[in-house]
């Protein structure tokens, strides 16, 4: 029993380490594309995968205590663009990004099933996808 617990902890630590390395690798790739908008000190998290896209969320804090959130789309591990100015974090479900705190009538979904929409309507505002 003790060996199983030790093995489980070992596997858990290895998985966390791999996820951390994946996060750092993707975050560094963004820095090469858009160094003015991103920093290694940013809060960066991978939200999930939809088809061949990896979806991440980044919070960049500016010097004047202002935060900008971005949903970043990677294709085959390379950053291809982002939706900027989105300060809430969605969940990934059924090939969509869903913002649980937004009402459906004002827009609460980014549907990636047919590709990346050039514009989305979220919480009463339009957001454009910016290619890198």
Coordinates of C-alpha atoms in Angstrom, one line a residue:
X1 CA 0.0 0.0 0.0
X2 CA 2.8 2.4 0.9
X3 CA 4.5 1.7 -2.4
X4 CA 1.3 2.5 -4.3
X5 CA 1.0 5.9 -2.5
X6 CA 4.7 6.7 -3.2
X7 CA 4.2 5.7 -6.9
X8 CA 1.0 7.8 -7.1
X9 CA 2.8 10.9 -5.7
X10 CA 5.7 10.4 -8.1
X11 CA 3.4 10.2 -11.1
X12 CA 1.5 13.3 -9.9
X13 CA 4.7 15.3 -9.5
X14 CA 5.9 14.3 -13.0
X15 CA 2.6 15.3 -14.6
X16 CA 2.7 18.7 -12.8
X17 CA 6.2 19.2 -14.0
X18 CA 5.3 18.4 -17.6
X19 CA 2.4 20.8 -17.5
X20 CA 4.6 23.5 -16.1
X21 CA 7.2 23.0 -18.8
X22 CA 4.4 23.1 -21.4
X23 CA 3.1 26.3 -20.0
X24 CA 6.5 27.9 -20.0
X25 CA 7.3 26.7 -23.5
X26 CA 4.1 28.2 -24.9
X27 CA 4.5 31.4 -22.9
X28 CA 8.0 31.9 -24.3
X29 CA 6.7 31.4 -27.8
X30 CA 4.3 34.3 -27.3
X31 CA 7.1 36.5 -26.1
X32 CA 8.9 36.1 -29.4
X33 CA 5.7 37.1 -31.4
X34 CA 4.4 40.0 -29.2
X35 CA 7.0 41.1 -26.6
X36 CA 5.2 44.3 -25.9
X37 CA 2.0 42.6 -24.7
X38 CA 3.4 39.7 -22.8
X39 CA 6.0 39.0 -20.0
X40 CA 7.2 35.9 -18.2
X41 CA 5.7 37.5 -15.0
X42 CA 2.2 37.3 -16.5
X43 CA -0.4 34.9 -15.2
X44 CA -0.6 32.3 -18.0
X45 CA -2.7 29.2 -18.0
X46 CA -3.7 26.6 -20.6
X47 CA -7.5 26.2 -20.8
X48 CA -7.6 23.1 -23.0
X49 CA -7.5 21.8 -26.5
X50 CA -10.1 22.1 -29.2
X51 CA -9.3 20.2 -32.4
X52 CA -5.7 21.1 -33.3
X53 CA -5.9 24.4 -31.3
X54 CA -4.5 24.9 -27.8
X55 CA -6.3 27.6 -26.0
X56 CA -4.6 29.7 -23.2
X57 CA -5.5 32.7 -21.1
X58 CA -2.9 35.4 -20.2
X59 CA -3.3 38.3 -17.7
X60 CA -0.7 41.0 -18.2
X61 CA -0.3 43.7 -15.5
X62 CA 0.8 47.1 -16.7
X63 CA 2.8 49.5 -14.5
X64 CA -0.3 51.6 -13.7
X65 CA -2.0 48.7 -11.9
X66 CA -4.1 47.9 -15.0
X67 CA -4.7 44.4 -16.2
X68 CA -5.3 43.2 -19.7
X69 CA -6.6 39.7 -20.3
X70 CA -6.1 37.8 -23.6
X71 CA -7.3 34.5 -25.0
X72 CA -4.5 33.1 -27.0
X73 CA -4.9 30.5 -29.7
X74 CA -2.0 28.1 -30.6
X75 CA -2.1 25.9 -33.6
X76 CA 0.2 22.9 -33.5
X77 CA 2.1 24.5 -30.7
X78 CA 2.6 27.9 -32.4
X79 CA 0.8 31.1 -31.3
X80 CA -1.4 32.3 -34.2
X81 CA -3.3 35.2 -32.5
X82 CA -5.5 36.3 -29.6
X83 CA -8.6 38.1 -28.5
X84 CA -7.5 41.0 -26.4
X85 CA -9.3 42.9 -23.6
X86 CA -11.2 39.9 -22.3
X87 CA -10.8 40.0 -18.6
X88 CA -12.8 36.9 -17.6
X89 CA -11.6 33.3 -17.9
X90 CA -13.8 30.9 -19.9
X91 CA -14.1 27.1 -19.7
X92 CA -13.6 24.7 -22.6
X93 CA -16.6 22.6 -23.5
X94 CA -17.8 20.9 -26.7
X95 CA -15.4 22.9 -29.0
X96 CA -16.4 26.2 -27.4
X97 CA -15.1 28.6 -24.9
X98 CA -17.9 29.4 -22.5
X99 CA -18.0 32.4 -20.1
X100 CA -20.2 31.2 -17.3
X101 CA -20.7 34.6 -15.8
X102 CA -22.0 36.1 -19.0
X103 CA -25.7 36.0 -20.1
X104 CA -26.3 34.1 -23.3
X105 CA -28.4 36.9 -24.8
X106 CA -25.4 39.3 -24.5
X107 CA -22.9 36.7 -25.8
X108 CA -21.2 34.1 -23.7
X109 CA -19.5 31.7 -26.2
X110 CA -16.6 31.5 -28.7
X111 CA -17.4 28.6 -31.0
X112 CA -14.2 27.1 -32.5
X113 CA -15.8 24.1 -34.2
X114 CA -15.5 25.7 -37.7
X115 CA -12.3 27.6 -37.1
X116 CA -11.4 30.8 -35.4
X117 CA -14.1 33.5 -35.7
X118 CA -12.7 36.9 -36.8
X119 CA -15.2 38.6 -34.4
X120 CA -17.0 37.5 -31.3
X121 CA -19.8 39.0 -29.3
X122 CA -19.2 38.6 -25.5
X123 CA -21.1 40.3 -22.7
X124 CA -22.5 43.0 -25.0
X125 CA -19.1 43.8 -26.7
X126 CA -17.4 42.8 -29.9
X127 CA -13.9 41.5 -29.8
X128 CA -11.7 40.9 -32.9
X129 CA -9.2 38.1 -33.4
X130 CA -5.7 39.6 -34.0
X131 CA -3.3 37.4 -36.0
X132 CA 0.4 37.5 -35.1

